[in-house]
């Protein structure tokens, strides 16, 4: 970095390390929401300070990172120090935020300098500072009961009729989770986190209650190939315009989808990245919610003229019993998103129309039909999803509707048949379909077969098995 020419572009950037590990360290939804809300509030504070106290301009801020244009180098260095201090105070050392400065004769050079400086700063700090002392000699019983990663502070915190000994980091998270401060519209739904707390209470001993309502889903979407576009912007204004359009579009689309599905206060939306969409909801609404999100993202982002035109959003979907820790589900949804993006990429390489995919996984424990692992035999293109999204037949929804028309007895027999392998499976299912006078089973098998061919799958069996799961989750 040089000493700074008056015409140089001076940038300050920050990045929160391992943001998901921080947000999802606690088990309780209220603590997860609180941590997410702290990050959101931190981003706003930084923006205000940089603009008001340092005369800077915001390029973008969101989801644990940000970039600003500062008037001069000395001011930029002070601003970077302040960002790091502010973050440490805000999370009580629960996570690390690194900030650095980049200078260059133009935006592209300054941005490369900033990326390198930020990288170096992060690497250095990983060695210097440990966020959490995992080598604590204390027995597990004397660790924070919310995250199990920090020493508890002396006085217990009351949750419902229990008291918990929690640490300083979780205490600030929980305080944030309990504030009644209005959340960003449609985002960080603290209300749902509180409702979820109640849902997570152990079920009644008599096993009463609808089992399907106990399943949760994590939906994780982000823009395909956004990185390529970002790298192409050669001025701060162009990048700002893109970031604003993308962030604003994603937020509006999310709020609209929740509104359309009547899901306000029923979905938790932790902030984990500038333009990622992460939603935690009851599993029964996940398929329709994804369809509404896709439509909304099209309307607000992809179909808008301007810098975001043509962007698509692939999706990962993880379904599990609600006693599976949310952090584990988010990890599974993130892996599923990678698979979906890969499928989207391969389809594009093959010369198909640009269309996002969804990759769905079950973590088990919900229904035996769900099993564990990939659902629907692989990633499904948006055009074959259904559930309200504009689709060309055949769709997953159609197959599930066909299965819903099959009698419960036949369905459970079919599920048993599906556990067989090879030729035997095909023979027993054909035999069962032939004996079914209502023809509904034969229709469902035909529907799954059509869908399998359309999605390039070798056999319809995984689609059929997952369609039974979809019916049990209440998707149709
Ligand atoms: Zn804790």
Coordinates of C-alpha atoms and ligand atoms in Angstrom, one line a residue:
X1 CA 0.0 0.0 0.0
X2 CA 1.4 3.4 -0.9
X3 CA 1.2 6.6 1.2
X4 CA -1.8 7.8 -0.6
X5 CA -2.2 10.2 -3.5
X6 CA -5.0 12.8 -3.2
X7 CA -6.7 11.2 -6.2
X8 CA -6.5 7.7 -4.8
X9 CA -9.6 5.6 -4.0
X10 CA -9.5 4.7 -0.3
X11 CA -11.6 1.8 0.9
X12 CA -12.4 0.3 4.3
X13 CA -14.0 -3.2 4.4
X14 CA -15.0 -5.5 7.2
X15 CA -15.8 -9.2 7.4
X16 CA -17.1 -11.3 10.3
X17 CA -15.3 -14.6 10.6
X18 CA -17.3 -17.8 10.6
X19 CA -20.6 -15.9 10.9
X20 CA -22.7 -19.1 10.7
X21 CA -20.7 -20.7 13.5
X22 CA -21.5 -17.7 15.7
X23 CA -25.2 -17.3 14.8
X24 CA -25.9 -21.0 15.2
X25 CA -23.7 -21.8 18.2
X26 CA -26.7 -21.7 20.6
X27 CA -29.5 -24.3 20.5
X28 CA -32.4 -22.0 21.4
X29 CA -34.2 -20.1 18.5
X30 CA -34.4 -17.0 20.6
X31 CA -30.6 -17.0 21.1
X32 CA -30.0 -17.6 17.3
X33 CA -32.4 -14.8 16.4
X34 CA -30.7 -12.6 19.0
X35 CA -27.2 -13.2 17.6
X36 CA -28.5 -12.5 14.1
X37 CA -30.2 -9.4 15.3
X38 CA -26.9 -8.2 16.9
X39 CA -25.1 -8.6 13.6
X40 CA -27.9 -6.6 11.8
X41 CA -27.7 -3.8 14.4
X42 CA -23.9 -3.8 14.2
X43 CA -24.1 -3.3 10.4
X44 CA -26.4 -0.3 10.9
X45 CA -24.2 1.2 13.6
X46 CA -21.1 0.9 11.4
X47 CA -22.9 2.5 8.5
X48 CA -24.0 5.5 10.7
X49 CA -20.6 6.0 12.2
X50 CA -18.7 5.8 8.9
X51 CA -21.1 8.2 7.2
X52 CA -21.6 10.6 10.1
X53 CA -18.3 10.6 11.9
X54 CA -15.8 9.8 9.1
X55 CA -17.4 11.4 6.1
X56 CA -17.4 8.1 4.3
X57 CA -19.9 6.7 1.8
X58 CA -21.3 3.2 2.0
X59 CA -20.8 0.8 -0.9
X60 CA -22.6 -2.0 0.8
X61 CA -23.3 -3.4 4.3
X62 CA -25.1 -6.6 5.1
X63 CA -24.9 -10.0 6.7
X64 CA -21.5 -9.5 8.5
X65 CA -19.6 -7.7 5.8
X66 CA -19.3 -4.3 4.3
X67 CA -17.3 -1.8 2.2
X68 CA -17.0 2.0 2.4
X69 CA -15.3 4.7 0.5
X70 CA -13.3 7.0 2.8
X71 CA -12.0 10.5 2.1
X72 CA -8.4 9.8 3.2
X73 CA -6.0 7.1 4.4
X74 CA -5.6 8.3 8.0
X75 CA -9.4 8.5 8.5
X76 CA -9.8 5.1 6.9
X77 CA -7.3 3.5 9.4
X78 CA -9.1 5.0 12.3
X79 CA -12.4 3.8 11.0
X80 CA -11.1 0.2 10.6
X81 CA -9.9 0.2 14.2
X82 CA -13.3 1.5 15.4
X83 CA -15.2 -1.2 13.4
X84 CA -13.2 -4.0 15.1
X85 CA -13.6 -2.5 18.6
X86 CA -17.3 -1.9 18.1
X87 CA -17.9 -5.5 17.0
X88 CA -16.0 -7.0 20.0
X89 CA -18.1 -4.9 22.3
X90 CA -21.3 -5.8 20.6
X91 CA -20.8 -9.6 20.7
X92 CA -18.7 -9.7 23.9
X93 CA -16.0 -11.5 21.9
X94 CA -18.5 -14.2 20.7
X95 CA -17.1 -13.8 17.2
X96 CA -14.3 -11.9 15.4
X97 CA -14.7 -9.1 12.9
X98 CA -11.7 -8.0 10.9
X99 CA -11.4 -4.7 9.2
X100 CA -8.8 -3.4 6.8
X101 CA -7.9 -0.6 4.3
X102 CA -7.2 -0.7 0.6
X103 CA -5.9 2.1 -1.5
X104 CA -5.3 2.4 -5.2
X105 CA -5.4 4.8 -8.2
X106 CA -8.8 3.3 -9.2
X107 CA -11.6 1.3 -7.6
X108 CA -10.5 -2.1 -9.0
X109 CA -7.0 -1.7 -7.7
X110 CA -8.2 -0.4 -4.3
X111 CA -10.6 -3.3 -4.1
X112 CA -7.9 -5.9 -4.8
X113 CA -5.7 -4.2 -2.1
X114 CA -8.5 -4.3 0.3
X115 CA -9.2 -8.0 -0.3
X116 CA -5.6 -8.9 0.2
X117 CA -5.3 -6.7 3.4
X118 CA -8.5 -8.2 4.8
X119 CA -7.3 -11.7 4.1
X120 CA -4.0 -11.0 5.8
X121 CA -5.7 -9.4 8.8
X122 CA -8.1 -12.4 9.2
X123 CA -5.3 -14.9 9.0
X124 CA -3.2 -13.0 11.5
X125 CA -6.1 -12.8 14.0
X126 CA -7.0 -16.5 13.8
X127 CA -3.6 -17.1 15.3
X128 CA -3.6 -14.2 17.7
X129 CA -7.1 -14.6 19.2
X130 CA -9.3 -17.5 20.0
X131 CA -13.0 -16.6 20.1
X132 CA -13.9 -19.4 22.5
X133 CA -11.6 -21.3 24.8
X134 CA -12.4 -24.9 24.0
X135 CA -9.6 -26.2 26.1
X136 CA -11.5 -25.0 29.2
X137 CA -10.5 -27.3 32.1
X138 CA -14.0 -26.9 33.5
X139 CA -16.3 -29.9 33.5
X140 CA -19.1 -29.7 30.8
X141 CA -21.7 -29.1 33.6
X142 CA -20.1 -25.8 34.3
X143 CA -20.3 -24.4 30.7
X144 CA -22.9 -22.0 29.4
X145 CA -26.2 -23.9 29.0
X146 CA -27.2 -22.1 25.9
X147 CA -24.1 -22.8 23.7
X148 CA -21.8 -25.0 25.8
X149 CA -18.8 -23.1 24.6
X150 CA -18.1 -20.4 27.2
X151 CA -18.0 -20.1 31.0
X152 CA -21.3 -19.1 32.6
X153 CA -21.7 -15.9 34.5
X154 CA -22.8 -16.1 38.1
X155 CA -26.5 -15.3 38.2
X156 CA -28.9 -17.7 36.3
X157 CA -31.2 -16.5 33.5
X158 CA -34.8 -17.6 33.6
X159 CA -36.4 -19.2 30.6
X160 CA -40.0 -20.2 31.1
X161 CA -40.1 -22.1 34.4
X162 CA -36.5 -23.1 34.2
X163 CA -33.3 -21.3 35.1
X164 CA -30.2 -21.6 33.1
X165 CA -26.6 -20.5 33.7
X166 CA -25.4 -18.8 30.6
X167 CA -22.3 -16.9 29.6
X168 CA -21.7 -13.3 28.7
X169 CA -21.9 -13.9 25.0
X170 CA -25.2 -15.7 25.1
X171 CA -26.5 -13.1 27.6
X172 CA -26.2 -10.3 25.0
X173 CA -27.7 -12.6 22.3
X174 CA -30.7 -13.4 24.5
X175 CA -31.2 -9.7 25.4
X176 CA -31.2 -8.9 21.7
X177 CA -33.6 -11.8 21.1
X178 CA -36.0 -10.4 23.7
X179 CA -36.1 -6.8 22.5
X180 CA -39.3 -5.6 21.1
X181 CA -37.4 -3.4 18.7
X182 CA -39.2 -3.7 15.3
X183 CA -37.3 -6.0 13.1
X184 CA -36.4 -5.3 9.5
X185 CA -39.7 -5.8 7.7
X186 CA -40.0 -9.5 6.8
X187 CA -36.6 -10.3 8.2
X188 CA -35.3 -11.5 11.6
X189 CA -38.7 -12.5 12.8
X190 CA -38.1 -12.6 16.5
X191 CA -41.8 -13.4 17.1
X192 CA -41.4 -16.8 15.4
X193 CA -38.3 -17.5 17.5
X194 CA -40.4 -17.1 20.6
X195 CA -43.2 -19.3 19.2
X196 CA -40.6 -21.8 18.2
X197 CA -39.4 -21.9 21.8
X198 CA -42.8 -23.2 22.8
X199 CA -42.9 -25.7 19.9
X200 CA -39.6 -27.1 21.1
X201 CA -41.0 -28.1 24.4
X202 CA -41.1 -31.9 24.6
X203 CA -44.3 -33.4 23.2
X204 CA -47.0 -34.6 25.6
X205 CA -46.4 -38.0 27.0
X206 CA -49.5 -39.5 25.4
X207 CA -48.0 -38.6 21.9
X208 CA -50.9 -36.3 21.2
X209 CA -50.5 -33.7 18.5
X210 CA -50.0 -33.7 14.8
X211 CA -46.7 -35.2 14.0
X212 CA -46.2 -33.3 10.7
X213 CA -46.3 -30.0 12.6
X214 CA -43.2 -31.1 14.5
X215 CA -41.1 -31.2 11.4
X216 CA -39.1 -28.1 10.6
X217 CA -37.6 -27.0 7.3
X218 CA -34.6 -24.8 6.5
X219 CA -34.6 -23.1 3.1
X220 CA -31.4 -21.6 1.9
X221 CA -31.1 -19.7 -1.3
X222 CA -28.5 -17.5 -2.9
X223 CA -27.9 -15.8 -6.2
X224 CA -26.2 -18.0 -8.9
X225 CA -22.9 -16.6 -10.2
X226 CA -23.3 -13.3 -8.3
X227 CA -19.5 -13.4 -7.6
X228 CA -18.7 -13.1 -11.3
X229 CA -20.9 -10.0 -11.6
X230 CA -19.4 -8.4 -8.5
X231 CA -15.9 -8.9 -9.8
X232 CA -16.9 -7.1 -13.0
X233 CA -17.9 -3.8 -11.5
X234 CA -15.2 -1.2 -12.0
X235 CA -16.5 1.7 -9.9
X236 CA -17.8 1.9 -6.3
X237 CA -21.1 3.4 -7.6
X238 CA -21.7 0.4 -9.9
X239 CA -21.1 -2.0 -7.1
X240 CA -23.3 0.0 -4.7
X241 CA -26.1 0.1 -7.3
X242 CA -25.9 -3.6 -7.7
X243 CA -25.7 -4.4 -3.9
X244 CA -28.7 -2.1 -3.2
X245 CA -30.8 -3.6 -6.0
X246 CA -29.9 -7.1 -4.9
X247 CA -30.4 -6.6 -1.2
X248 CA -33.6 -4.6 -1.6
X249 CA -35.0 -7.1 -4.1
X250 CA -34.2 -10.0 -1.8
X251 CA -35.8 -8.4 1.1
X252 CA -38.9 -7.3 -0.8
X253 CA -39.2 -10.8 -2.3
X254 CA -38.9 -12.4 1.1
X255 CA -41.5 -10.1 2.7
X256 CA -43.9 -10.6 -0.3
X257 CA -43.5 -14.4 -0.2
X258 CA -44.3 -14.5 3.6
X259 CA -47.2 -12.2 3.0
X260 CA -48.6 -14.2 0.1
X261 CA -48.4 -17.4 2.1
X262 CA -49.8 -15.8 5.3
X263 CA -46.6 -16.7 7.1
X264 CA -45.7 -13.5 8.9
X265 CA -44.6 -14.4 12.4
X266 CA -44.3 -18.0 11.4
X267 CA -40.9 -18.0 9.8
X268 CA -37.5 -17.2 11.3
X269 CA -35.2 -15.3 9.0
X270 CA -31.7 -15.0 10.5
X271 CA -29.3 -12.8 8.7
X272 CA -26.3 -14.7 7.5
X273 CA -25.1 -13.0 4.4
X274 CA -25.7 -9.9 2.4
X275 CA -27.8 -11.5 -0.3
X276 CA -28.5 -15.0 1.0
X277 CA -32.0 -16.0 2.0
X278 CA -32.3 -18.3 4.9
X279 CA -35.7 -19.2 6.3
X280 CA -36.7 -21.6 9.1
X281 CA -40.3 -22.6 9.0
X282 CA -42.6 -25.5 9.7
X283 CA -41.9 -28.2 7.1
X284 CA -45.5 -28.2 5.9
X285 CA -45.2 -24.8 4.3
X286 CA -41.7 -25.2 2.8
X287 CA -42.6 -26.3 -0.7
X288 CA -45.1 -23.5 -1.3
X289 CA -42.8 -21.0 0.4
X290 CA -40.0 -21.9 -2.0
X291 CA -42.3 -21.4 -5.0
X292 CA -43.4 -18.0 -3.8
X293 CA -39.8 -17.0 -3.1
X294 CA -38.8 -18.0 -6.6
X295 CA -41.6 -16.0 -8.1
X296 CA -40.8 -13.0 -5.9
X297 CA -37.1 -13.1 -6.6
X298 CA -37.8 -13.2 -10.3
X299 CA -40.1 -10.2 -10.1
X300 CA -37.9 -8.2 -7.8
X301 CA -34.4 -9.2 -8.9
X302 CA -34.0 -11.4 -12.0
X303 CA -36.7 -9.8 -14.2
X304 CA -35.8 -6.2 -13.2
X305 CA -33.9 -4.3 -15.8
X306 CA -30.5 -3.1 -14.4
X307 CA -27.6 -4.7 -12.7
X308 CA -29.4 -7.7 -11.3
X309 CA -31.2 -8.6 -14.5
X310 CA -31.1 -12.3 -15.2
X311 CA -29.9 -13.5 -11.8
X312 CA -31.4 -16.8 -10.6
X313 CA -31.5 -18.3 -7.1
X314 CA -30.7 -22.0 -6.5
X315 CA -32.1 -23.5 -3.3
X316 CA -31.1 -26.0 -0.6
X317 CA -33.9 -27.5 1.5
X318 CA -33.4 -29.5 4.7
X319 CA -36.3 -31.2 6.5
X320 CA -35.9 -32.7 10.0
X321 CA -37.7 -33.4 13.2
X322 CA -37.8 -30.2 15.2
X323 CA -35.5 -31.7 17.9
X324 CA -32.6 -31.7 15.5
X325 CA -30.5 -28.6 16.3
X326 CA -31.2 -25.7 13.9
X327 CA -27.5 -25.3 13.3
X328 CA -27.2 -28.9 12.1
X329 CA -30.2 -28.3 9.7
X330 CA -28.6 -25.1 8.4
X331 CA -25.4 -27.0 7.7
X332 CA -27.4 -29.6 5.8
X333 CA -29.3 -27.0 3.8
X334 CA -26.0 -25.3 2.9
X335 CA -24.6 -28.5 1.6
X336 CA -27.8 -29.1 -0.3
X337 CA -27.5 -25.6 -1.8
X338 CA -24.1 -26.5 -3.1
X339 CA -25.5 -29.5 -4.8
X340 CA -28.4 -27.4 -6.3
X341 CA -25.9 -24.8 -7.6
X342 CA -23.9 -27.6 -9.2
X343 CA -27.0 -28.9 -10.9
X344 CA -27.9 -25.4 -12.1
X345 CA -24.4 -25.0 -13.5
X346 CA -24.4 -28.4 -15.3
X347 CA -27.8 -27.6 -16.9
X348 CA -26.4 -24.3 -18.1
X349 CA -23.3 -26.0 -19.5
X350 CA -25.5 -28.4 -21.3
X351 CA -27.1 -25.5 -23.1
X352 CA -30.4 -25.5 -21.3
X353 CA -32.3 -22.3 -20.4
X354 CA -30.9 -20.7 -17.2
X355 CA -33.1 -22.1 -14.5
X356 CA -32.3 -22.6 -10.8
X357 CA -32.6 -26.0 -9.1
X358 CA -33.6 -27.1 -5.6
X359 CA -31.8 -29.9 -3.8
X360 CA -33.8 -31.3 -0.9
X361 CA -32.6 -33.5 1.9
X362 CA -34.2 -35.2 4.9
X363 CA -32.2 -35.6 8.1
X364 CA -34.5 -38.3 9.2
X365 CA -36.5 -38.7 12.4
X366 CA -39.7 -37.3 10.9
X367 CA -41.3 -40.0 8.9
X368 CA -40.0 -43.3 7.7
X369 CA -40.9 -42.3 4.1
X370 CA -38.5 -39.5 4.4
X371 CA -35.5 -41.7 5.2
X372 CA -32.2 -39.9 5.5
X373 CA -30.4 -38.2 2.6
X374 CA -31.4 -36.8 -0.8
X375 CA -35.1 -36.5 -1.6
X376 CA -36.6 -36.8 -5.1
X377 CA -33.6 -38.7 -6.4
X378 CA -31.6 -35.5 -7.0
X379 CA -31.8 -31.8 -7.7
X380 CA -35.1 -30.7 -9.3
X381 CA -35.2 -27.8 -11.8
X382 CA -37.6 -25.0 -10.9
X383 CA -39.8 -25.7 -13.9
X384 CA -40.6 -29.2 -12.4
X385 CA -41.2 -28.1 -8.9
X386 CA -44.8 -26.8 -8.9
X387 CA -46.6 -25.7 -5.7
X388 CA -47.6 -22.4 -7.3
X389 CA -44.4 -21.6 -9.2
X390 CA -44.9 -21.2 -12.9
X391 CA -44.0 -24.6 -14.2
X392 CA -44.2 -26.8 -17.3
X393 CA -45.6 -30.2 -16.4
X394 CA -44.7 -32.7 -15.1
X395 CA -43.9 -31.5 -11.5
X396 CA -43.1 -32.8 -8.1
X397 CA -46.4 -31.3 -7.0
X398 CA -48.4 -33.3 -9.6
X399 CA -46.7 -36.5 -8.5
X400 CA -47.5 -35.7 -4.8
X401 CA -51.1 -35.0 -5.8
X402 CA -51.3 -38.3 -7.6
X403 CA -49.9 -40.1 -4.5
X404 CA -52.4 -38.2 -2.3
X405 CA -55.2 -39.8 -4.4
X406 CA -53.9 -43.3 -3.5
X407 CA -55.6 -44.9 -0.5
X408 CA -53.6 -44.9 2.7
X409 CA -53.3 -48.7 2.8
X410 CA -52.0 -48.8 -0.8
X411 CA -49.6 -46.0 0.1
X412 CA -48.1 -47.8 3.0
X413 CA -47.9 -51.0 0.9
X414 CA -46.1 -49.1 -1.8
X415 CA -43.6 -47.7 0.7
X416 CA -42.8 -51.3 1.8
X417 CA -42.5 -52.3 -1.9
X418 CA -40.1 -49.4 -2.5
X419 CA -37.6 -50.8 0.1
X420 CA -37.0 -53.8 -2.2
X421 CA -34.2 -53.5 -4.8
X422 CA -33.6 -54.1 -8.4
X423 CA -36.0 -56.0 -10.7
X424 CA -38.1 -57.2 -7.7
X425 CA -39.1 -53.7 -6.8
X426 CA -40.3 -52.9 -10.2
X427 CA -42.2 -56.2 -10.4
X428 CA -44.0 -55.9 -7.0
X429 CA -45.0 -52.3 -7.7
X430 CA -46.3 -53.1 -11.2
X431 CA -48.3 -56.0 -9.7
X432 CA -49.7 -53.8 -6.9
X433 CA -50.7 -51.1 -9.5
X434 CA -52.3 -53.7 -11.8
X435 CA -54.5 -55.0 -8.9
X436 CA -55.6 -51.5 -7.8
X437 CA -59.0 -51.0 -9.4
X438 CA -59.1 -47.3 -8.8
X439 CA -56.1 -46.9 -11.2
X440 CA -54.8 -44.1 -8.9
X441 CA -51.7 -46.0 -8.0
X442 CA -51.0 -46.7 -11.7
X443 CA -51.5 -42.9 -12.4
X444 CA -49.1 -42.0 -9.6
X445 CA -46.4 -44.4 -11.0
X446 CA -46.9 -43.0 -14.5
X447 CA -46.6 -39.5 -13.2
X448 CA -43.4 -40.2 -11.3
X449 CA -42.0 -41.9 -14.4
X450 CA -42.7 -38.9 -16.6
X451 CA -41.1 -36.6 -14.0
X452 CA -38.1 -38.9 -13.7
X453 CA -37.5 -38.7 -17.5
X454 CA -38.0 -34.9 -17.5
X455 CA -35.4 -34.6 -14.7
X456 CA -33.0 -37.0 -16.3
X457 CA -33.3 -39.7 -13.6
X458 CA -32.9 -43.3 -14.4
X459 CA -35.9 -44.6 -12.3
X460 CA -39.0 -43.1 -10.7
X461 CA -38.7 -44.9 -7.4
X462 CA -36.9 -42.2 -5.4
X463 CA -39.4 -39.6 -6.7
X464 CA -42.3 -41.9 -5.7
X465 CA -40.9 -42.5 -2.2
X466 CA -40.3 -38.7 -1.7
X467 CA -43.8 -37.9 -3.1
X468 CA -45.2 -40.0 -0.2
X469 CA -43.0 -38.0 2.2
X470 CA -44.3 -34.8 0.6
X471 CA -47.9 -35.9 1.2
X472 CA -47.1 -36.8 4.8
X473 CA -45.5 -33.4 5.3
X474 CA -48.7 -31.7 4.1
X475 CA -47.3 -30.2 0.9
X476 CA -50.5 -31.0 -1.1
Ligands
LIG1 ZN1 -23.2 -19.3 25.7

